[in-house]
Amino acid sequence: MKPVTDIVSTVIKYLHRDDTLPLPQLRKLGLIYSSYRFIVSVFFMLMVYINARTDNSSLLPSFLQQTVLSFYVLLSLILLGLFYVVSKKMRRQLAFGLVLDVVILSLLLYTAGAPDLQLTMLYMVVVAASFMLLHSSQALIITLLAIIFVIYQQFFYAIANSMSLANLSDALLMSASFLAVGILSWSLSQRLVQLEKVAASHAREVERLNVINQEVITQMVNGVIVIDKQRIVLANLAAHQLLSMAHDPAAQDLSTAINNTQNDKRQALLHNFQQKLSKQHTQLLKACLSVASGQSRSFTYDLPAIANASVFGKLRVQITPLKDDSKLVILEDLRREHASAQQLKLASLGQLTASIAHEIRNPLAAISQASQLLMEDMAELDAKNAASDNQESSSSYLDMAGNHELYKMIFSQTKRVNRIIEDVLKLSRQQKANQQSIVLAEWLPVFLENYFKGHDVFLHVKTQLIISFDTHQLEQVLINLINNGLRHSSYAHPHAYVEIEVYCVDNDVIIDALDGGTGVKAEELQHLFNPFFTTDQKGTGLGLYLSQAFCEANQARLLYVPEHEKTCFRLIAPAVNSDIYV
């Protein structure tokens, strides 16, 4: 008995370990089977009355048949409505319905008064459905229940009425058929479950890859636009920023609008983006749409100047064909490429100038020291001459006094050359920008307090946006601009002052350094940021050049705005936004 017990326990464990359909699939199949039950019950009810009329019998179906069928129709309708409305404990509802099917079919067989093959075959559907919708242990119980009723109807009922064993083989064959159908249905259900799991796993993987792709596209420095059938279907944050499109707060959810519930919102935002693009960048949109399918094109696009901001630049546009006549448009900011080239140029220039500057400093230090010693000698001679009344020494002093101004000139010029060398060494020591997030509204007051306390430097901050910049290099840029402003403003007015205005235009943060000086002449504009160009005799001509190099190293721009009513140097840096949209 022990081996049989072990086999039975092993089978039970195996059946308990089986997988079942996921709830959405179970609900769908359950609704189909509940509808099938209701249709079959109504069909049975109609067929009983139709058969009674065709037999020309005045007798109605038996009371038991009417009661069973009425009860079956009513319960079938209740179970269908309950399964449709209530989504909890679906397997219990299905198990109750399947047991009901077996009981009703058995009662119908009993009321028929003789074995009915058609009714017996309906057991097959119940057995198959139980193995597909329920756990194997529950399905096995329902199958055994069906076998018991069939054997009773075809075997024991035959013995009780005619004492004939002729239907024994039919009953056993039918029972074996139930088990075979159950095993096949269970096998099919397990295959279906595995397929559902694989499909769900693939769907999750596709969704995960989609999220990763969305994140990668969103974080790209280059702008990405996808055009399908003359319609924009994707545009990332960089595309909005590079094209200076007005920021739409609702667009920050576009990157997550990847399911059907958010599809309408996504389409609306993309349509809004295309409309803005057609208004502000008509030339670019026409060029992208006019490229024939299957062809590639690359060109440079000049961004239109924006009023009050002087924001202008160039983009490299690369159009690549995709499948199904779609087009991939890549927007690359040439400022970054220019900044990289500038970094290479500064690096090579720095190596040369550093060696030259060190060689110049040695003789320069000797000249400076000699001029200081000569001035000290003049000071001693001045003291001796004041203490002596010798006419001869006085005439000698007067001869040498003329040289004192020459010595002072030599010393001042050596100091100027030394400042130039210091600036050149700063240029040669320039390292890669260590960019940090800077909240200008908090950083600028501290900066002015540290470097320009006591000077009339007025700060006006109109934005809370953040920029990414090397703090040391930003300090050097602003120190140069403010010192230049204070110096040139003092030439035109007795009261020197500088105003610093910070505001935002589209996706750029603007820092204006304003002063009341006479400004830059038109003929000097083209040389303004060249090295060693200066309009001030005391200047070295490297301040603006270094400031522009620092800005370009941080993907920002420094320019002079001649249209402004005051002398205006403008620093334009891209804003750092946490909003992400695709």
XYZ file of C-alpha atoms in Angstrom:
582
model
C 0.000 0.000 0.000
C 2.926 2.333 0.676
C 4.034 2.649 -2.980
C 0.456 3.458 -3.992
C 0.239 6.088 -1.241
C 3.541 7.618 -2.381
C 2.351 7.764 -5.968
C -0.910 9.411 -4.952
C 0.886 11.984 -2.763
C 3.365 12.724 -5.557
C 0.526 13.266 -8.037
C -1.280 15.549 -5.599
C 1.866 17.607 -4.979
C 2.446 17.871 -8.715
C -1.114 19.001 -9.291
C -0.877 21.594 -6.520
C 2.338 22.931 -8.062
C 0.752 23.727 -11.415
C 0.528 27.231 -12.812
C -2.743 29.005 -13.458
C -3.794 31.653 -15.914
C -3.245 35.282 -14.941
C -6.333 37.083 -13.705
C -7.007 39.170 -16.860
C -6.897 36.061 -19.057
C -8.928 34.069 -16.509
C -11.589 36.766 -16.454
C -11.810 36.806 -20.244
C -12.156 33.014 -20.546
C -14.525 32.905 -17.562
C -16.862 35.403 -19.219
C -16.816 33.335 -22.406
C -17.686 30.119 -20.527
C -20.386 31.833 -18.431
C -21.978 33.130 -21.627
C -21.760 29.625 -23.108
C -23.535 28.184 -20.028
C -26.367 30.694 -20.295
C -26.829 30.017 -24.026
C -26.865 26.221 -23.472
C -29.402 26.513 -20.651
C -31.749 28.627 -22.792
C -31.239 26.203 -25.688
C -32.208 23.226 -23.481
C -35.342 25.030 -22.307
C -36.418 25.832 -25.858
C -35.618 22.380 -27.231
C -37.707 20.604 -24.568
C -40.831 22.563 -25.506
C -40.133 22.309 -29.260
C -39.746 18.517 -29.023
C -42.993 18.267 -27.036
C -44.893 20.108 -29.805
C -43.342 18.115 -32.693
C -44.322 14.834 -31.010
C -47.979 15.987 -31.136
C -48.159 15.339 -27.454
C -50.497 17.316 -25.295
C -48.306 16.587 -22.303
C -45.816 19.197 -21.235
C -42.322 18.248 -20.063
C -42.218 16.664 -16.652
C -42.257 18.848 -13.574
C -38.693 17.798 -12.759
C -37.462 18.799 -16.210
C -39.188 22.168 -16.034
C -37.877 22.800 -12.541
C -34.301 21.784 -13.409
C -34.178 23.796 -16.625
C -35.799 26.884 -15.085
C -33.404 26.679 -12.180
C -30.476 26.234 -14.615
C -31.440 29.252 -16.758
C -31.900 31.450 -13.693
C -28.603 30.407 -12.076
C -26.734 30.738 -15.371
C -27.940 34.311 -15.732
C -27.072 35.107 -12.102
C -23.585 33.603 -12.434
C -22.945 35.500 -15.677
C -23.949 38.827 -14.150
C -22.071 38.135 -10.912
C -18.878 37.175 -12.752
C -19.149 40.290 -14.915
C -19.672 42.649 -11.959
C -17.597 41.065 -9.179
C -13.916 40.624 -9.987
C -12.935 39.033 -6.662
C -12.643 35.290 -6.028
C -13.242 34.458 -9.681
C -12.021 30.861 -9.342
C -14.568 30.158 -6.605
C -17.335 31.488 -8.838
C -16.104 29.336 -11.733
C -15.808 26.244 -9.514
C -19.378 26.681 -8.266
C -20.629 27.095 -11.832
C -18.800 23.988 -13.080
C -20.171 21.867 -10.221
C -23.610 23.220 -11.068
C -23.120 22.137 -14.700
C -22.268 18.587 -13.653
C -25.287 18.371 -11.317
C -27.727 19.817 -13.880
C -26.461 17.553 -16.665
C -26.834 14.547 -14.366
C -30.412 15.540 -13.488
C -31.221 15.957 -17.180
C -29.795 12.488 -17.874
C -31.932 11.101 -15.058
C -35.109 12.766 -16.355
C -34.367 11.482 -19.866
C -34.917 7.951 -18.538
C -32.201 6.421 -20.754
C -28.535 7.006 -21.596
C -28.167 10.098 -23.781
C -24.916 10.393 -25.720
C -25.432 14.084 -26.563
C -25.847 15.057 -22.932
C -22.938 12.837 -21.949
C -20.692 14.633 -24.466
C -21.447 17.951 -22.768
C -19.564 16.611 -19.771
C -16.443 16.815 -21.963
C -16.817 20.599 -22.219
C -17.210 20.899 -18.446
C -14.134 18.725 -17.798
C -12.027 20.634 -20.346
C -13.132 23.999 -18.924
C -12.395 22.931 -15.345
C -8.809 21.955 -16.189
C -8.252 25.233 -18.073
C -9.825 27.596 -15.535
C -9.226 25.979 -12.134
C -6.404 24.442 -10.187
C -5.713 20.850 -11.150
C -6.893 19.507 -7.793
C -10.253 21.275 -8.165
C -10.555 20.163 -11.793
C -9.805 16.569 -10.793
C -12.610 16.627 -8.216
C -15.108 17.899 -10.788
C -13.938 15.228 -13.274
C -14.390 12.458 -10.682
C -17.827 13.831 -9.876
C -18.768 13.691 -13.565
C -17.444 10.105 -13.847
C -19.460 9.024 -10.818
C -22.663 10.465 -12.229
C -22.084 8.927 -15.656
C -21.310 5.509 -14.189
C -24.368 5.701 -11.978
C -26.596 6.705 -14.893
C -25.275 4.180 -17.403
C -24.327 1.316 -15.096
C -26.206 1.290 -11.837
C -29.346 2.737 -13.375
C -29.262 -0.029 -16.014
C -28.851 -2.704 -13.339
C -31.747 -1.345 -11.297
C -34.103 -1.354 -14.294
C -33.142 -4.206 -16.622
C -30.405 -6.070 -14.770
C -28.266 -5.722 -17.928
C -24.518 -5.121 -17.948
C -24.381 -4.215 -21.643
C -23.617 -0.546 -20.927
C -20.645 -1.314 -18.652
C -18.087 -0.945 -21.453
C -19.665 2.343 -22.584
C -19.503 3.737 -19.066
C -15.875 2.749 -18.609
C -14.948 4.120 -22.055
C -16.703 7.383 -21.291
C -14.905 7.675 -17.931
C -11.556 7.074 -19.630
C -12.494 9.743 -22.191
C -13.173 12.219 -19.380
C -9.737 11.589 -17.922
C -8.080 11.857 -21.341
C -9.851 15.141 -22.090
C -8.877 16.426 -18.645
C -5.208 15.553 -19.141
C -5.129 17.117 -22.612
C -6.921 20.242 -21.380
C -4.559 20.538 -18.440
C -1.561 20.203 -20.786
C -2.966 22.866 -23.084
C -3.712 25.161 -20.162
C -0.141 24.812 -18.889
C 1.195 25.649 -22.329
C -1.125 28.641 -22.463
C 0.043 29.766 -19.018
C 3.684 29.519 -20.087
C 2.957 31.483 -23.248
C 1.211 34.135 -21.181
C 4.211 34.340 -18.855
C 6.621 34.646 -21.768
C 4.425 37.302 -23.375
C 4.161 39.203 -20.083
C 7.924 38.951 -19.583
C 8.533 40.257 -23.095
C 6.031 43.062 -22.533
C 7.803 44.082 -19.306
C 11.167 43.944 -21.060
C 9.868 46.045 -23.939
C 8.415 48.554 -21.486
C 11.686 48.662 -19.538
C 13.685 49.203 -22.736
C 11.197 51.846 -23.789
C 11.685 53.691 -20.490
C 15.475 53.402 -20.849
C 15.295 54.692 -24.419
C 13.104 57.570 -23.323
C 15.573 58.438 -20.548
C 18.573 58.201 -22.884
C 16.901 60.395 -25.498
C 15.832 62.848 -22.820
C 19.331 63.195 -21.361
C 21.013 63.598 -24.742
C 22.869 66.846 -25.293
C 21.863 66.877 -28.956
C 18.307 67.623 -29.967
C 16.295 64.678 -31.325
C 13.187 65.030 -33.490
C 11.398 62.154 -35.256
C 9.080 62.981 -38.157
C 6.615 60.395 -39.459
C 4.374 61.204 -42.434
C 4.917 64.974 -42.168
C 4.099 64.863 -38.459
C 6.411 65.159 -35.466
C 6.093 62.114 -33.212
C 9.009 62.740 -30.839
C 10.998 65.752 -29.604
C 13.301 65.748 -26.580
C 14.178 68.493 -24.109
C 17.425 69.392 -25.896
C 15.467 70.114 -29.090
C 13.268 72.580 -27.193
C 16.302 74.271 -25.640
C 18.433 74.450 -28.777
C 15.535 75.933 -30.741
C 14.738 78.365 -27.887
C 11.156 77.142 -27.777
C 8.991 78.625 -25.060
C 8.854 76.304 -22.050
C 5.531 74.534 -21.568
C 5.089 73.262 -17.958
C 2.638 70.620 -19.153
C 5.288 69.169 -21.427
C 7.296 67.746 -18.533
C 4.962 64.716 -18.445
C 5.457 63.947 -22.129
C 8.305 61.504 -21.566
C 6.078 59.337 -19.354
C 3.076 59.528 -21.693
C 3.814 56.182 -23.295
C 0.637 54.257 -22.571
C -2.766 54.484 -24.153
C -4.269 56.570 -21.360
C -1.732 59.349 -21.978
C -1.507 59.003 -25.737
C -3.980 61.828 -26.397
C -2.017 64.174 -24.158
C 1.226 63.198 -25.873
C -0.229 63.858 -29.321
C -1.569 67.244 -28.207
C 1.826 68.326 -26.848
C 3.629 67.208 -29.987
C 1.093 69.008 -32.159
C 1.641 72.150 -30.079
C 5.421 71.771 -30.524
C 5.039 71.425 -34.298
C 2.866 74.536 -34.458
C 5.453 76.566 -32.538
C 8.190 75.171 -34.750
C 6.304 76.195 -37.895
C 5.992 79.756 -36.560
C 9.459 80.324 -35.085
C 11.565 78.060 -37.327
C 9.654 77.844 -40.593
C 12.822 77.428 -42.635
C 14.057 74.505 -40.559
C 10.704 72.672 -40.601
C 10.344 73.094 -44.366
C 13.856 71.781 -44.914
C 13.165 68.700 -42.771
C 9.817 67.958 -44.413
C 11.109 68.504 -47.937
C 13.787 65.804 -47.717
C 12.686 62.845 -49.829
C 12.161 59.519 -48.077
C 15.229 57.313 -48.001
C 17.631 60.249 -48.432
C 20.064 61.755 -45.929
C 20.922 65.419 -45.648
C 23.178 67.570 -43.481
C 23.218 71.365 -43.321
C 23.887 74.276 -40.979
C 20.935 76.227 -39.650
C 21.281 79.808 -38.417
C 19.061 80.412 -35.418
C 17.071 83.640 -35.737
C 18.003 86.427 -33.333
C 15.605 86.882 -30.435
C 14.718 90.420 -29.453
C 16.059 91.756 -26.143
C 18.360 88.771 -25.725
C 20.723 88.700 -28.706
C 20.526 84.919 -28.519
C 21.781 83.621 -31.822
C 23.964 80.812 -33.021
C 24.220 77.945 -35.447
C 23.003 74.359 -35.383
C 24.196 71.436 -37.443
C 21.139 69.537 -38.687
C 21.519 65.878 -39.685
C 18.500 64.167 -41.287
C 18.650 60.350 -41.379
C 15.960 58.163 -42.991
C 14.264 55.480 -40.899
C 11.898 52.661 -41.779
C 8.339 53.345 -42.935
C 9.311 56.725 -44.444
C 10.156 58.205 -41.026
C 12.993 60.682 -40.523
C 15.380 61.177 -37.620
C 16.524 64.787 -37.181
C 19.593 65.391 -34.992
C 20.283 68.965 -33.859
C 23.855 69.629 -32.746
C 24.888 72.896 -31.124
C 27.988 74.217 -32.887
C 28.798 76.276 -29.797
C 29.905 73.100 -28.039
C 32.080 72.122 -30.988
C 33.522 75.625 -31.082
C 34.167 75.449 -27.330
C 36.049 72.161 -27.752
C 38.128 73.668 -30.561
C 38.759 76.695 -28.378
C 39.935 74.444 -25.566
C 42.397 72.711 -27.893
C 43.611 76.054 -29.202
C 44.058 77.400 -25.685
C 45.891 74.255 -24.630
C 48.401 74.498 -27.490
C 48.699 78.250 -27.051
C 49.185 77.810 -23.330
C 52.123 75.436 -23.770
C 53.859 77.946 -26.028
C 53.080 81.054 -24.017
C 54.006 79.434 -20.711
C 57.535 78.709 -21.844
C 57.877 82.173 -23.404
C 56.458 83.902 -20.338
C 58.878 82.152 -18.009
C 61.810 83.199 -20.194
C 60.608 86.809 -20.295
C 60.080 87.034 -16.553
C 63.721 86.410 -15.736
C 65.172 89.462 -17.586
C 62.072 91.442 -16.682
C 62.683 90.804 -13.000
C 66.297 91.997 -13.419
C 65.159 95.193 -15.177
C 62.548 95.854 -12.510
C 65.051 95.284 -9.721
C 67.622 97.533 -11.409
C 65.091 100.339 -11.842
C 64.118 100.048 -8.183
C 67.780 100.220 -7.124
C 68.339 103.288 -9.298
C 65.292 104.961 -7.774
C 66.617 104.136 -4.303
C 69.953 105.707 -5.266
C 68.075 108.789 -6.427
C 66.293 108.916 -3.110
C 69.614 108.720 -1.213
C 71.134 111.355 -3.468
C 68.114 113.572 -2.851
C 68.632 113.232 0.886
C 72.369 114.050 0.647
C 71.727 117.053 -1.577
C 69.224 118.411 0.891
C 71.821 118.158 3.663
C 74.716 119.657 1.607
C 75.273 123.232 0.341
C 77.920 122.216 -2.208
C 77.188 123.900 -5.542
C 79.000 121.219 -7.456
C 76.898 118.414 -5.974
C 73.730 120.413 -6.632
C 74.518 120.711 -10.300
C 75.252 116.954 -10.392
C 71.922 116.269 -8.722
C 70.056 118.362 -11.268
C 71.719 116.407 -14.054
C 70.580 113.102 -12.553
C 67.091 114.304 -11.555
C 65.959 114.107 -15.136
C 66.731 110.403 -15.106
C 64.420 109.795 -12.144
C 61.306 110.055 -14.320
C 62.883 107.631 -16.770
C 63.500 105.162 -13.955
C 59.874 105.449 -12.818
C 58.709 104.885 -16.393
C 60.890 101.794 -16.659
C 59.503 100.433 -13.411
C 55.835 101.096 -14.332
C 56.265 99.492 -17.744
C 57.910 96.444 -16.238
C 54.916 96.135 -13.891
C 52.604 96.323 -16.895
C 54.559 93.673 -18.751
C 54.454 91.543 -15.610
C 50.636 91.855 -15.525
C 50.526 90.712 -19.133
C 52.698 87.742 -18.259
C 50.450 86.925 -15.298
C 47.406 86.931 -17.590
C 49.215 84.784 -20.138
C 50.140 82.306 -17.414
C 46.513 82.205 -16.301
C 45.644 81.367 -19.870
C 48.259 78.622 -19.998
C 47.097 77.149 -16.681
C 43.483 76.967 -17.799
C 42.048 73.553 -16.975
C 38.863 71.805 -17.983
C 35.848 73.514 -16.498
C 34.601 71.897 -13.292
C 30.948 72.744 -13.759
C 28.638 72.960 -10.766
C 24.987 73.888 -10.376
C 24.771 77.549 -9.349
C 21.644 79.294 -8.085
C 22.459 82.842 -9.175
C 19.908 84.427 -6.856
C 21.875 83.014 -3.895
C 25.414 83.018 -5.307
C 25.671 86.550 -6.744
C 24.995 88.498 -3.488
C 27.742 86.529 -1.730
C 30.117 87.107 -4.661
C 29.533 90.893 -4.674
C 29.947 91.046 -0.913
C 33.316 89.283 -1.144
C 34.816 91.157 -4.099
C 33.039 94.508 -4.490
C 32.070 95.606 -1.020
C 32.177 99.411 -0.928
C 31.675 99.804 -4.674
C 28.444 100.844 -6.345
C 27.481 97.560 -7.933
C 23.704 97.103 -8.043
C 22.167 93.666 -8.452
C 18.734 92.937 -9.984
C 17.768 89.236 -10.105
C 14.510 88.359 -11.883
C 14.799 84.569 -12.104
C 15.415 81.611 -9.813
C 16.796 79.315 -12.529
C 20.041 77.387 -12.132
C 23.053 77.391 -14.447
C 25.941 74.948 -14.724
C 29.297 76.794 -14.533
C 32.747 76.552 -13.018
C 32.457 78.854 -9.987
C 36.085 80.031 -10.156
C 35.830 80.827 -13.862
C 32.487 82.605 -13.372
C 34.135 84.716 -10.685
C 36.957 85.648 -13.082
C 34.482 86.585 -15.832
C 32.330 88.784 -13.585
C 35.369 90.401 -11.913
C 36.709 91.385 -15.351
C 33.336 92.734 -16.540
C 32.623 94.679 -13.338
C 36.154 96.140 -13.111
C 35.979 97.220 -16.740
C 32.564 98.762 -16.124
C 33.706 100.674 -13.044
C 36.842 101.910 -14.802
C 35.139 103.063 -18.024
C 32.169 104.488 -16.152
C 34.553 106.660 -14.110
C 35.889 108.186 -17.332
C 32.444 109.451 -18.349
C 30.925 110.264 -14.932
C 32.329 111.341 -11.593
C 30.245 108.662 -9.929
C 31.203 105.203 -11.259
C 28.667 102.400 -10.967
C 27.781 99.035 -12.526
C 24.410 97.277 -12.714
C 24.082 93.488 -12.871
C 20.742 92.285 -14.259
C 19.826 88.580 -14.257
C 16.748 87.331 -16.112
C 15.564 84.465 -18.308
C 14.710 84.312 -22.004
C 13.194 80.991 -23.038
C 15.699 78.363 -21.840
C 18.682 80.713 -21.388
C 19.768 82.659 -18.319
C 20.975 86.172 -19.222
C 23.480 88.116 -17.070
C 23.908 91.740 -18.216
C 26.779 93.899 -16.919
C 25.721 97.537 -17.517
C 27.707 100.697 -16.975
C 27.425 104.357 -17.899
C 30.571 104.500 -20.034
C 30.833 105.703 -23.611
C 30.602 102.170 -24.996
C 32.581 100.512 -27.768
C 33.048 102.213 -31.124
C 31.668 100.471 -34.204
C 35.093 100.059 -35.783
C 36.396 98.373 -32.638
C 33.647 95.748 -32.334
C 35.305 93.163 -34.570
C 38.494 93.287 -32.473
C 36.811 93.485 -29.067
C 37.483 89.910 -27.920
C 40.859 89.504 -29.645
C 43.872 88.921 -27.390
C 45.949 92.014 -26.518
C 43.330 94.397 -27.924
C 42.519 97.190 -25.475
C 41.257 100.766 -25.528
C 42.723 101.451 -22.094
C 46.416 102.273 -21.848
C 46.553 100.580 -18.452
C 44.887 97.385 -19.690
C 46.580 94.241 -20.984
C 43.973 93.338 -23.603
C 43.531 89.813 -22.222
C 40.624 90.304 -19.803
C 37.762 89.991 -22.306
C 39.615 87.325 -24.269
C 40.030 85.189 -21.137
C 36.435 85.851 -20.072
C 35.108 84.697 -23.433
C 37.328 81.593 -23.297
C 35.976 80.760 -19.822
C 32.384 81.156 -21.042
C 32.919 78.947 -24.077
C 34.521 76.291 -21.873
C 31.237 76.206 -19.926
C 28.991 76.103 -23.049
C 28.041 79.740 -22.474
C 28.563 82.887 -24.546
C 29.889 86.350 -23.840
C 29.018 89.142 -26.240
C 28.678 92.890 -26.478
C 25.195 94.298 -27.157
C 25.552 97.541 -29.132
C 21.752 98.048 -29.299
C 21.470 98.615 -25.543
C 21.151 102.191 -24.316
C 23.959 101.555 -21.831
C 27.279 99.803 -22.274
C 26.171 96.197 -22.041
C 28.206 92.998 -21.919
C 25.938 89.960 -21.893
C 26.669 86.459 -20.584
C 24.237 83.810 -21.911
C 24.207 80.402 -20.203
C 21.716 77.546 -20.721
C 19.392 76.993 -17.795
C 19.543 73.706 -15.937
C 15.984 72.372 -15.752
C 14.729 69.315 -13.844
C 11.790 69.102 -16.272
C 12.174 66.328 -18.851
C 9.958 65.852 -21.823
C 10.111 63.832 -25.002
